[in-house]
Amino acid sequence: MFNKKVLMLMSGGVDSSVAAYLLKEQNYQVIGLHFKTVSDIVFSMIPEKKKVCCSPSDTQDALKIANKLDLDDFQIVDIKKEFKEKIINYFINTYKEGKTPNPCMLCNRFFKFGKALEIAHSYGADFVSSGHYLMKEYSEKYSTYVIKKGVDQYKDQSYFLSYIDRNTLPKLHFPLGNMYKVEIRDIAKKIGLSVANKPDSQELCFIPDNDYRRFLKEYGVNPEEGKVYDLEGNEIGTHTGYMNYTIGQRTGISYYKNANVKLHVYKILPQKNVLIVAPTEEMYSKELIVQNVNFFVDFKEIEGFCRVRKKSEEKPAVVKKTDDHTLKVNFKEPIFAVTPGQFATIYDESGVVLASGIININ
């Protein structure tokens, strides 16, 4: 009997390890793939504050799991050069523009579900699989393949995969979409995986200590002190360099006027190295523009739900397509601190991802 072949993204964590096990149990031929995004020496020079992916210990864990599960093959692929060009440079340049990047979105598009598909093709694999918590299915409603939220709302990763190419969906497989994290850890313990209690990755793989200010300085981005203005144009304080701030932030500003008023970063003017701040009530918006849109489903105007950052809830909105690459989102109720550079993801009422793109504001 012919067994389908799958290329399994192996991070060295519990989710991808159990996903590989489940695929083996379903009689797939499983080939493990582990990406190296940065040099191992980075992790010896800059210790992790919280768990990050792609560390030397992750590589060793992925290799151990591949051996324990007796995978059909296991490859460690060096993507450091391409990763710097597509992800690290994007990260740096977005901060230079006074915006806030989300590099994981692009990593998923270009590498985990981009380059991995090229590697899968070289193996003659039928699918690329991962340990992400989301579902892929063929939608009769939309007459196309879609991704949608996983059943575990606390682990759902549909937002982070909402920028992958829709054309890749027929070749993707997500074994954990219908499962809960507690089930995954239970399986890992039951079969004796060494990573059963391993913490989840939380920070960027190329900044182990999560100090992006230090990282930017290492790459020659040296912020200079600048001025802070209120909405009326009054100079009221100083900041340490515009790249050190994001929309909505309150900390890191020295005020010599209005020091006792609760103020947030309202706008960043990178060319002038200026911050404009505003009181909390001015930080709410009812609309935003989404650019460089990645469509999973074609539409002109829909009532759906929009999520504007990784740790926020989706909010009801009317979403209108203004051209092939742009959406205008009008929220039913104002939302706090819309942040240019972050990604907005559009869902329907059943949790299907309709589109995703980069936030801009009027």
mmCIF file of C-alpha atoms in Angstrom:
data_model
loop_
_atom_site.group_PDB
_atom_site.id
_atom_site.type_symbol
_atom_site.label_atom_id
_atom_site.label_comp_id
_atom_site.label_asym_id
_atom_site.label_seq_id
_atom_site.Cartn_x
_atom_site.Cartn_y
_atom_site.Cartn_z
ATOM 1 C CA MET A 1 0.000 0.000 0.000
ATOM 2 C CA PHE A 2 1.357 3.430 -0.957
ATOM 3 C CA ASN A 3 1.843 5.765 1.981
ATOM 4 C CA LYS A 4 1.694 9.501 1.394
ATOM 5 C CA LYS A 5 4.860 11.411 2.114
ATOM 6 C CA VAL A 6 4.882 14.543 4.285
ATOM 7 C CA LEU A 7 7.605 17.062 5.092
ATOM 8 C CA MET A 8 7.236 17.891 8.787
ATOM 9 C CA LEU A 9 8.542 21.204 10.150
ATOM 10 C CA MET A 10 10.400 20.186 13.309
ATOM 11 C CA SER A 11 11.133 23.044 15.713
ATOM 12 C CA GLY A 12 12.257 20.818 18.560
ATOM 13 C CA GLY A 13 9.152 21.724 20.555
ATOM 14 C CA VAL A 14 6.370 19.532 21.864
ATOM 15 C CA ASP A 15 3.781 20.541 19.243
ATOM 16 C CA SER A 16 5.750 19.621 16.124
ATOM 17 C CA SER A 17 7.090 16.505 17.853
ATOM 18 C CA VAL A 18 3.616 15.182 18.653
ATOM 19 C CA ALA A 19 2.368 16.199 15.197
ATOM 20 C CA ALA A 20 5.147 14.085 13.661
ATOM 21 C CA TYR A 21 4.179 11.172 15.913
ATOM 22 C CA LEU A 22 0.522 11.442 14.892
ATOM 23 C CA LEU A 23 1.461 11.437 11.217
ATOM 24 C CA LYS A 24 3.583 8.320 11.714
ATOM 25 C CA GLU A 25 0.613 6.669 13.445
ATOM 26 C CA GLN A 26 -1.458 7.477 10.378
ATOM 27 C CA ASN A 27 1.115 5.669 8.197
ATOM 28 C CA TYR A 28 2.585 8.736 6.539
ATOM 29 C CA GLN A 29 6.199 8.685 5.433
ATOM 30 C CA VAL A 30 7.529 11.563 7.560
ATOM 31 C CA ILE A 31 10.577 13.640 6.689
ATOM 32 C CA GLY A 32 11.685 16.069 9.388
ATOM 33 C CA LEU A 33 12.881 19.550 8.436
ATOM 34 C CA HIS A 34 14.591 21.919 10.861
ATOM 35 C CA PHE A 35 15.574 25.442 9.801
ATOM 36 C CA LYS A 36 18.615 27.296 11.149
ATOM 37 C CA THR A 37 17.790 31.006 10.989
ATOM 38 C CA VAL A 38 20.717 32.484 12.931
ATOM 39 C CA SER A 39 24.174 31.316 13.997
ATOM 40 C CA ASP A 40 24.391 29.190 17.146
ATOM 41 C CA ILE A 41 26.996 31.595 18.522
ATOM 42 C CA VAL A 42 24.260 34.235 18.911
ATOM 43 C CA PHE A 43 22.699 32.137 21.668
ATOM 44 C CA SER A 44 25.977 31.729 23.549
ATOM 45 C CA MET A 45 26.671 35.472 23.379
ATOM 46 C CA ILE A 46 23.103 36.558 24.163
ATOM 47 C CA PRO A 47 21.385 34.215 26.642
ATOM 48 C CA GLU A 48 17.647 33.646 26.264
ATOM 49 C CA LYS A 49 15.412 35.449 28.753
ATOM 50 C CA LYS A 50 12.419 33.381 27.663
ATOM 51 C CA LYS A 51 12.196 30.409 25.341
ATOM 52 C CA VAL A 52 12.809 31.219 21.682
ATOM 53 C CA CYS A 53 12.777 28.936 18.667
ATOM 54 C CA CYS A 54 15.708 27.819 16.526
ATOM 55 C CA SER A 55 18.292 27.712 19.346
ATOM 56 C CA PRO A 56 21.081 25.090 19.411
ATOM 57 C CA SER A 57 19.157 23.120 22.057
ATOM 58 C CA ASP A 58 16.103 23.118 19.768
ATOM 59 C CA THR A 59 18.197 21.610 16.987
ATOM 60 C CA GLN A 60 19.369 18.860 19.323
ATOM 61 C CA ASP A 61 15.816 18.248 20.556
ATOM 62 C CA ALA A 62 14.493 18.008 16.992
ATOM 63 C CA LEU A 63 17.212 15.500 16.111
ATOM 64 C CA LYS A 64 16.463 13.403 19.225
ATOM 65 C CA ILE A 65 12.756 13.324 18.420
ATOM 66 C CA ALA A 66 13.407 12.402 14.792
ATOM 67 C CA ASN A 67 15.525 9.474 15.959
ATOM 68 C CA LYS A 68 13.047 8.383 18.624
ATOM 69 C CA LEU A 69 10.137 8.449 16.199
ATOM 70 C CA ASP A 70 12.222 6.758 13.513
ATOM 71 C CA LEU A 71 11.382 9.358 10.885
ATOM 72 C CA ASP A 72 12.120 8.420 7.294
ATOM 73 C CA ASP A 73 14.627 11.271 7.020
ATOM 74 C CA PHE A 74 15.660 14.423 8.885
ATOM 75 C CA GLN A 75 17.259 17.511 7.373
ATOM 76 C CA ILE A 76 18.780 20.577 8.997
ATOM 77 C CA VAL A 77 18.662 23.409 6.463
ATOM 78 C CA ASP A 78 20.710 26.598 6.830
ATOM 79 C CA ILE A 79 18.655 29.636 5.763
ATOM 80 C CA LYS A 80 20.688 32.311 7.599
ATOM 81 C CA LYS A 81 21.546 34.369 4.502
ATOM 82 C CA GLU A 82 17.997 34.378 3.097
ATOM 83 C CA PHE A 83 16.542 34.941 6.563
ATOM 84 C CA LYS A 84 18.653 38.059 7.055
ATOM 85 C CA GLU A 85 17.636 39.425 3.653
ATOM 86 C CA LYS A 86 13.904 38.785 4.015
ATOM 87 C CA ILE A 87 13.230 38.947 7.751
ATOM 88 C CA ILE A 88 15.959 40.746 9.693
ATOM 89 C CA ASN A 89 16.332 43.549 7.133
ATOM 90 C CA TYR A 90 12.535 43.952 7.031
ATOM 91 C CA PHE A 91 12.498 44.160 10.844
ATOM 92 C CA ILE A 92 15.177 46.871 10.926
ATOM 93 C CA ASN A 93 13.746 48.901 8.041
ATOM 94 C CA THR A 94 10.231 48.867 9.481
ATOM 95 C CA TYR A 95 11.480 50.360 12.742
ATOM 96 C CA LYS A 96 13.429 52.967 10.760
ATOM 97 C CA GLU A 97 10.125 53.943 9.126
ATOM 98 C CA GLY A 98 8.590 54.576 12.541
ATOM 99 C CA LYS A 99 6.386 51.481 12.311
ATOM 100 C CA THR A 100 6.153 48.250 14.304
ATOM 101 C CA PRO A 101 7.015 45.023 12.428
ATOM 102 C CA ASN A 102 5.758 41.471 12.829
ATOM 103 C CA PRO A 103 8.548 39.299 11.395
ATOM 104 C CA CYS A 104 6.872 35.975 12.240
ATOM 105 C CA MET A 105 4.189 36.681 9.638
ATOM 106 C CA LEU A 106 6.772 36.965 6.876
ATOM 107 C CA CYS A 107 8.838 34.041 8.145
ATOM 108 C CA ASN A 108 5.766 31.837 7.857
ATOM 109 C CA ARG A 109 5.115 33.063 4.324
ATOM 110 C CA PHE A 110 8.639 32.888 2.921
ATOM 111 C CA PHE A 111 10.207 30.002 4.831
ATOM 112 C CA LYS A 112 7.960 27.688 6.855
ATOM 113 C CA PHE A 113 5.347 27.591 4.103
ATOM 114 C CA GLY A 114 7.451 28.895 1.249
ATOM 115 C CA LYS A 115 10.931 27.446 1.075
ATOM 116 C CA ALA A 116 9.701 24.320 2.852
ATOM 117 C CA LEU A 117 7.414 23.627 -0.102
ATOM 118 C CA GLU A 118 10.389 23.796 -2.465
ATOM 119 C CA ILE A 119 12.209 21.272 -0.286
ATOM 120 C CA ALA A 120 9.089 19.097 -0.128
ATOM 121 C CA HIS A 121 8.940 19.072 -3.920
ATOM 122 C CA SER A 122 12.531 17.830 -4.099
ATOM 123 C CA TYR A 123 11.495 14.873 -1.904
ATOM 124 C CA GLY A 124 8.348 14.218 -3.869
ATOM 125 C CA ALA A 125 6.352 14.907 -0.707
ATOM 126 C CA ASP A 126 2.582 15.316 -0.876
ATOM 127 C CA PHE A 127 2.294 17.819 1.956
ATOM 128 C CA VAL A 128 4.152 20.189 4.259
ATOM 129 C CA SER A 129 2.969 19.816 7.838
ATOM 130 C CA SER A 130 3.571 21.677 11.096
ATOM 131 C CA GLY A 131 2.552 21.752 14.738
ATOM 132 C CA HIS A 132 0.526 24.954 14.404
ATOM 133 C CA TYR A 133 -2.932 25.128 15.963
ATOM 134 C CA LEU A 134 -5.280 25.909 13.074
ATOM 135 C CA MET A 135 -7.308 24.053 10.479
ATOM 136 C CA LYS A 136 -7.213 23.852 6.709
ATOM 137 C CA GLU A 137 -10.252 22.710 4.788
ATOM 138 C CA TYR A 138 -12.027 23.016 1.484
ATOM 139 C CA SER A 139 -14.867 25.505 1.887
ATOM 140 C CA GLU A 140 -18.031 24.850 -0.079
ATOM 141 C CA LYS A 141 -19.163 28.355 0.819
ATOM 142 C CA TYR A 142 -16.129 29.989 -0.788
ATOM 143 C CA SER A 143 -15.311 27.233 -3.318
ATOM 144 C CA THR A 144 -11.661 27.222 -2.308
ATOM 145 C CA TYR A 145 -9.265 25.958 0.364
ATOM 146 C CA VAL A 146 -9.202 28.111 3.491
ATOM 147 C CA ILE A 147 -7.554 28.217 6.884
ATOM 148 C CA LYS A 148 -9.594 28.740 10.021
ATOM 149 C CA LYS A 149 -9.169 28.934 13.763
ATOM 150 C CA GLY A 150 -8.146 25.842 15.689
ATOM 151 C CA VAL A 151 -10.458 24.510 18.387
ATOM 152 C CA ASP A 152 -8.066 25.566 21.181
ATOM 153 C CA GLN A 153 -8.820 29.288 21.325
ATOM 154 C CA TYR A 154 -5.891 29.936 23.668
ATOM 155 C CA LYS A 155 -3.360 28.378 21.258
ATOM 156 C CA ASP A 156 -4.985 29.277 17.926
ATOM 157 C CA GLN A 157 -2.330 30.406 15.439
ATOM 158 C CA SER A 158 -4.485 31.311 12.448
ATOM 159 C CA TYR A 159 -3.471 34.953 12.856
ATOM 160 C CA PHE A 160 0.217 34.138 12.439
ATOM 161 C CA LEU A 161 -0.419 32.094 9.303
ATOM 162 C CA SER A 162 -2.833 34.563 7.744
ATOM 163 C CA TYR A 163 -0.160 35.972 5.419
ATOM 164 C CA ILE A 164 0.885 32.723 3.752
ATOM 165 C CA ASP A 165 0.209 32.321 0.035
ATOM 166 C CA ARG A 166 -3.305 30.982 -0.615
ATOM 167 C CA ASN A 167 -1.914 28.884 -3.477
ATOM 168 C CA THR A 168 0.046 26.792 -0.977
ATOM 169 C CA LEU A 169 -3.030 25.614 0.952
ATOM 170 C CA PRO A 170 -3.724 22.402 -1.020
ATOM 171 C CA LYS A 171 -0.215 21.241 -0.062
ATOM 172 C CA LEU A 172 -0.452 22.010 3.669
ATOM 173 C CA HIS A 173 -1.580 19.786 6.533
ATOM 174 C CA PHE A 174 -2.164 20.765 10.188
ATOM 175 C CA PRO A 175 -2.668 17.701 12.425
ATOM 176 C CA LEU A 176 -3.271 19.699 15.633
ATOM 177 C CA GLY A 177 -6.135 21.934 14.492
ATOM 178 C CA ASN A 178 -8.769 19.821 16.230
ATOM 179 C CA MET A 179 -6.753 19.285 19.406
ATOM 180 C CA TYR A 180 -6.034 21.094 22.659
ATOM 181 C CA LYS A 181 -2.599 21.834 24.076
ATOM 182 C CA VAL A 182 -3.271 19.719 27.152
ATOM 183 C CA GLU A 183 -3.926 16.726 24.872
ATOM 184 C CA ILE A 184 -0.609 17.289 23.093
ATOM 185 C CA ARG A 185 1.371 17.330 26.333
ATOM 186 C CA ASP A 186 -0.468 14.217 27.534
ATOM 187 C CA ILE A 187 0.444 12.342 24.352
ATOM 188 C CA ALA A 188 4.060 13.483 24.640
ATOM 189 C CA LYS A 189 4.253 12.163 28.203
ATOM 190 C CA LYS A 190 2.518 8.911 27.291
ATOM 191 C CA ILE A 191 5.010 8.090 24.529
ATOM 192 C CA GLY A 192 8.010 9.308 26.511
ATOM 193 C CA LEU A 193 9.078 12.367 24.537
ATOM 194 C CA SER A 194 11.840 14.343 26.234
ATOM 195 C CA VAL A 195 10.158 17.622 25.254
ATOM 196 C CA ALA A 196 6.810 16.820 26.934
ATOM 197 C CA ASN A 197 7.162 19.679 29.435
ATOM 198 C CA LYS A 198 9.282 21.993 27.297
ATOM 199 C CA PRO A 199 8.090 25.645 27.476
ATOM 200 C CA ASP A 200 6.572 27.221 24.369
ATOM 201 C CA SER A 201 8.683 29.669 22.369
ATOM 202 C CA GLN A 202 7.705 33.261 23.103
ATOM 203 C CA GLU A 203 10.284 35.621 21.615
ATOM 204 C CA LEU A 204 11.923 36.297 18.246
ATOM 205 C CA CYS A 205 14.516 33.708 17.257
ATOM 206 C CA PHE A 206 17.065 36.358 16.233
ATOM 207 C CA ILE A 207 16.753 38.390 19.478
ATOM 208 C CA PRO A 208 17.117 35.806 22.290
ATOM 209 C CA ASP A 209 17.050 38.407 25.083
ATOM 210 C CA ASN A 210 14.032 40.216 23.545
ATOM 211 C CA ASP A 211 15.972 43.517 23.675
ATOM 212 C CA TYR A 212 15.229 44.890 20.238
ATOM 213 C CA ARG A 213 16.840 48.254 21.094
ATOM 214 C CA ARG A 214 20.171 46.520 21.672
ATOM 215 C CA PHE A 215 19.642 44.555 18.472
ATOM 216 C CA LEU A 216 18.991 47.662 16.390
ATOM 217 C CA LYS A 217 22.122 49.321 17.765
ATOM 218 C CA GLU A 218 24.153 46.256 16.777
ATOM 219 C CA TYR A 219 22.968 46.790 13.216
ATOM 220 C CA GLY A 220 24.039 50.427 13.186
ATOM 221 C CA VAL A 221 20.711 51.988 14.119
ATOM 222 C CA ASN A 222 21.653 54.565 16.744
ATOM 223 C CA PRO A 223 18.618 56.457 18.030
ATOM 224 C CA GLU A 224 19.078 60.069 19.061
ATOM 225 C CA GLU A 225 17.105 61.992 21.645
ATOM 226 C CA GLY A 226 14.176 63.897 20.185
ATOM 227 C CA LYS A 227 11.258 66.113 21.066
ATOM 228 C CA VAL A 228 7.759 65.199 22.224
ATOM 229 C CA TYR A 229 4.698 67.274 21.312
ATOM 230 C CA ASP A 230 1.071 67.181 22.338
ATOM 231 C CA LEU A 231 -1.836 67.304 19.875
ATOM 232 C CA GLU A 232 -1.877 71.119 20.008
ATOM 233 C CA GLY A 233 1.747 71.304 18.895
ATOM 234 C CA ASN A 234 3.218 72.237 22.260
ATOM 235 C CA GLU A 235 6.667 70.835 23.061
ATOM 236 C CA ILE A 236 6.203 68.980 26.355
ATOM 237 C CA GLY A 237 9.082 66.511 26.715
ATOM 238 C CA THR A 238 11.880 64.414 25.256
ATOM 239 C CA HIS A 239 12.301 60.825 24.106
ATOM 240 C CA THR A 240 15.302 58.526 23.588
ATOM 241 C CA GLY A 241 14.881 57.974 19.833
ATOM 242 C CA TYR A 242 11.724 57.341 17.829
ATOM 243 C CA MET A 243 12.639 53.705 17.064
ATOM 244 C CA ASN A 244 12.329 52.914 20.764
ATOM 245 C CA TYR A 245 8.566 53.481 20.716
ATOM 246 C CA THR A 246 5.354 52.036 19.369
ATOM 247 C CA ILE A 247 1.847 53.452 19.129
ATOM 248 C CA GLY A 248 0.036 53.357 22.473
ATOM 249 C CA GLN A 249 3.231 53.219 24.558
ATOM 250 C CA ARG A 250 3.375 55.306 27.748
ATOM 251 C CA THR A 251 6.830 54.581 29.144
ATOM 252 C CA GLY A 252 10.279 55.927 28.301
ATOM 253 C CA ILE A 253 9.345 59.600 27.849
ATOM 254 C CA SER A 254 10.622 62.470 30.006
ATOM 255 C CA TYR A 255 8.012 65.205 30.427
ATOM 256 C CA TYR A 256 8.587 68.739 31.602
ATOM 257 C CA LYS A 257 4.946 69.694 30.944
ATOM 258 C CA ASN A 258 1.762 67.698 31.620
ATOM 259 C CA ALA A 259 3.803 65.150 33.558
ATOM 260 C CA ASN A 260 0.783 64.015 35.556
ATOM 261 C CA VAL A 261 -1.492 63.472 32.540
ATOM 262 C CA LYS A 262 -1.843 59.912 31.216
ATOM 263 C CA LEU A 263 -0.372 60.234 27.711
ATOM 264 C CA HIS A 264 0.381 57.641 25.007
ATOM 265 C CA VAL A 265 2.424 57.723 21.818
ATOM 266 C CA TYR A 266 -0.137 58.835 19.234
ATOM 267 C CA LYS A 267 2.039 59.324 16.156
ATOM 268 C CA ILE A 268 5.680 58.808 15.183
ATOM 269 C CA LEU A 269 7.384 61.185 12.738
ATOM 270 C CA PRO A 270 10.628 59.394 11.781
ATOM 271 C CA GLN A 271 11.997 62.104 9.460
ATOM 272 C CA LYS A 272 11.888 64.619 12.316
ATOM 273 C CA ASN A 273 12.632 62.162 15.141
ATOM 274 C CA VAL A 274 9.474 63.440 16.833
ATOM 275 C CA LEU A 275 6.762 61.793 18.914
ATOM 276 C CA ILE A 276 3.260 63.163 19.225
ATOM 277 C CA VAL A 277 1.420 62.056 22.358
ATOM 278 C CA ALA A 278 -2.235 62.116 23.304
ATOM 279 C CA PRO A 279 -4.495 61.247 26.263
ATOM 280 C CA THR A 280 -6.101 57.811 26.393
ATOM 281 C CA GLU A 281 -9.458 58.934 25.011
ATOM 282 C CA GLU A 282 -7.778 60.157 21.805
ATOM 283 C CA MET A 283 -6.117 56.800 21.152
ATOM 284 C CA TYR A 284 -9.230 55.077 19.782
ATOM 285 C CA SER A 285 -9.898 54.675 16.048
ATOM 286 C CA LYS A 286 -12.904 53.494 14.078
ATOM 287 C CA GLU A 287 -11.136 52.824 10.810
ATOM 288 C CA LEU A 288 -7.843 51.749 9.296
ATOM 289 C CA ILE A 289 -6.319 50.966 5.924
ATOM 290 C CA VAL A 290 -4.820 47.537 5.185
ATOM 291 C CA GLN A 291 -2.198 47.421 2.448
ATOM 292 C CA ASN A 292 -0.279 44.668 0.623
ATOM 293 C CA VAL A 293 -3.314 42.484 1.231
ATOM 294 C CA ASN A 294 -3.098 38.710 1.053
ATOM 295 C CA PHE A 295 -6.538 37.426 0.023
ATOM 296 C CA PHE A 296 -7.706 33.891 0.762
ATOM 297 C CA VAL A 297 -11.248 34.671 -0.370
ATOM 298 C CA ASP A 298 -12.277 37.226 -2.973
ATOM 299 C CA PHE A 299 -14.823 39.806 -1.831
ATOM 300 C CA LYS A 300 -15.817 43.409 -2.473
ATOM 301 C CA GLU A 301 -17.404 44.235 0.869
ATOM 302 C CA ILE A 302 -18.184 42.044 3.855
ATOM 303 C CA GLU A 303 -19.229 42.238 7.476
ATOM 304 C CA GLY A 304 -16.622 40.329 9.389
ATOM 305 C CA PHE A 305 -14.189 40.536 12.267
ATOM 306 C CA CYS A 306 -10.772 42.186 12.310
ATOM 307 C CA ARG A 307 -7.817 41.439 14.555
ATOM 308 C CA VAL A 308 -5.106 44.126 14.675
ATOM 309 C CA ARG A 309 -2.346 42.508 16.754
ATOM 310 C CA LYS A 310 -1.306 39.107 18.025
ATOM 311 C CA LYS A 311 -2.748 39.518 21.525
ATOM 312 C CA SER A 312 -6.030 41.233 20.702
ATOM 313 C CA GLU A 313 -9.530 39.964 20.082
ATOM 314 C CA GLU A 314 -11.251 40.253 16.734
ATOM 315 C CA LYS A 315 -13.711 43.133 16.581
ATOM 316 C CA PRO A 316 -16.807 43.437 14.340
ATOM 317 C CA ALA A 317 -16.154 45.543 11.260
ATOM 318 C CA VAL A 318 -17.282 46.316 7.746
ATOM 319 C CA VAL A 319 -14.422 45.573 5.364
ATOM 320 C CA LYS A 320 -14.346 47.054 1.874
ATOM 321 C CA LYS A 321 -11.912 46.226 -0.907
ATOM 322 C CA THR A 322 -10.701 49.506 -2.434
ATOM 323 C CA ASP A 323 -8.309 47.939 -4.950
ATOM 324 C CA ASP A 324 -6.540 44.616 -5.553
ATOM 325 C CA HIS A 325 -4.060 45.273 -2.747
ATOM 326 C CA THR A 326 -5.956 47.448 -0.258
ATOM 327 C CA LEU A 327 -8.810 47.174 2.240
ATOM 328 C CA LYS A 328 -10.609 49.794 4.293
ATOM 329 C CA VAL A 329 -11.833 48.565 7.667
ATOM 330 C CA ASN A 330 -14.591 50.369 9.569
ATOM 331 C CA PHE A 331 -15.112 49.072 13.104
ATOM 332 C CA LYS A 332 -18.494 48.955 14.788
ATOM 333 C CA GLU A 333 -16.837 50.317 17.948
ATOM 334 C CA PRO A 334 -13.562 52.247 18.299
ATOM 335 C CA ILE A 335 -10.407 50.216 19.022
ATOM 336 C CA PHE A 336 -7.319 51.245 20.967
ATOM 337 C CA ALA A 337 -3.893 52.079 19.530
ATOM 338 C CA VAL A 338 -4.022 51.011 15.888
ATOM 339 C CA THR A 339 -0.357 50.484 15.017
ATOM 340 C CA PRO A 340 1.088 51.002 11.504
ATOM 341 C CA GLY A 341 3.314 48.115 10.445
ATOM 342 C CA GLN A 342 1.367 45.511 12.361
ATOM 343 C CA PHE A 343 -0.893 43.051 10.539
ATOM 344 C CA ALA A 344 -4.679 43.104 10.384
ATOM 345 C CA THR A 345 -6.425 39.783 9.794
ATOM 346 C CA ILE A 346 -10.021 39.528 8.617
ATOM 347 C CA TYR A 347 -12.220 36.601 9.722
ATOM 348 C CA ASP A 348 -15.779 35.580 8.961
ATOM 349 C CA GLU A 349 -18.259 34.548 11.672
ATOM 350 C CA SER A 350 -17.084 30.925 11.608
ATOM 351 C CA GLY A 351 -13.399 31.717 12.102
ATOM 352 C CA VAL A 352 -12.337 31.387 8.452
ATOM 353 C CA VAL A 353 -9.458 33.700 7.504
ATOM 354 C CA LEU A 354 -10.553 35.889 4.589
ATOM 355 C CA ALA A 355 -7.577 38.193 4.196
ATOM 356 C CA SER A 356 -4.593 39.756 5.932
ATOM 357 C CA GLY A 357 -2.342 42.724 5.328
ATOM 358 C CA ILE A 358 -0.191 45.490 6.776
ATOM 359 C CA ILE A 359 -1.880 48.254 8.761
ATOM 360 C CA ASN A 360 -1.730 51.876 7.716
ATOM 361 C CA ILE A 361 -3.838 54.745 8.951
ATOM 362 C CA ASN A 362 -5.306 57.820 7.315
#
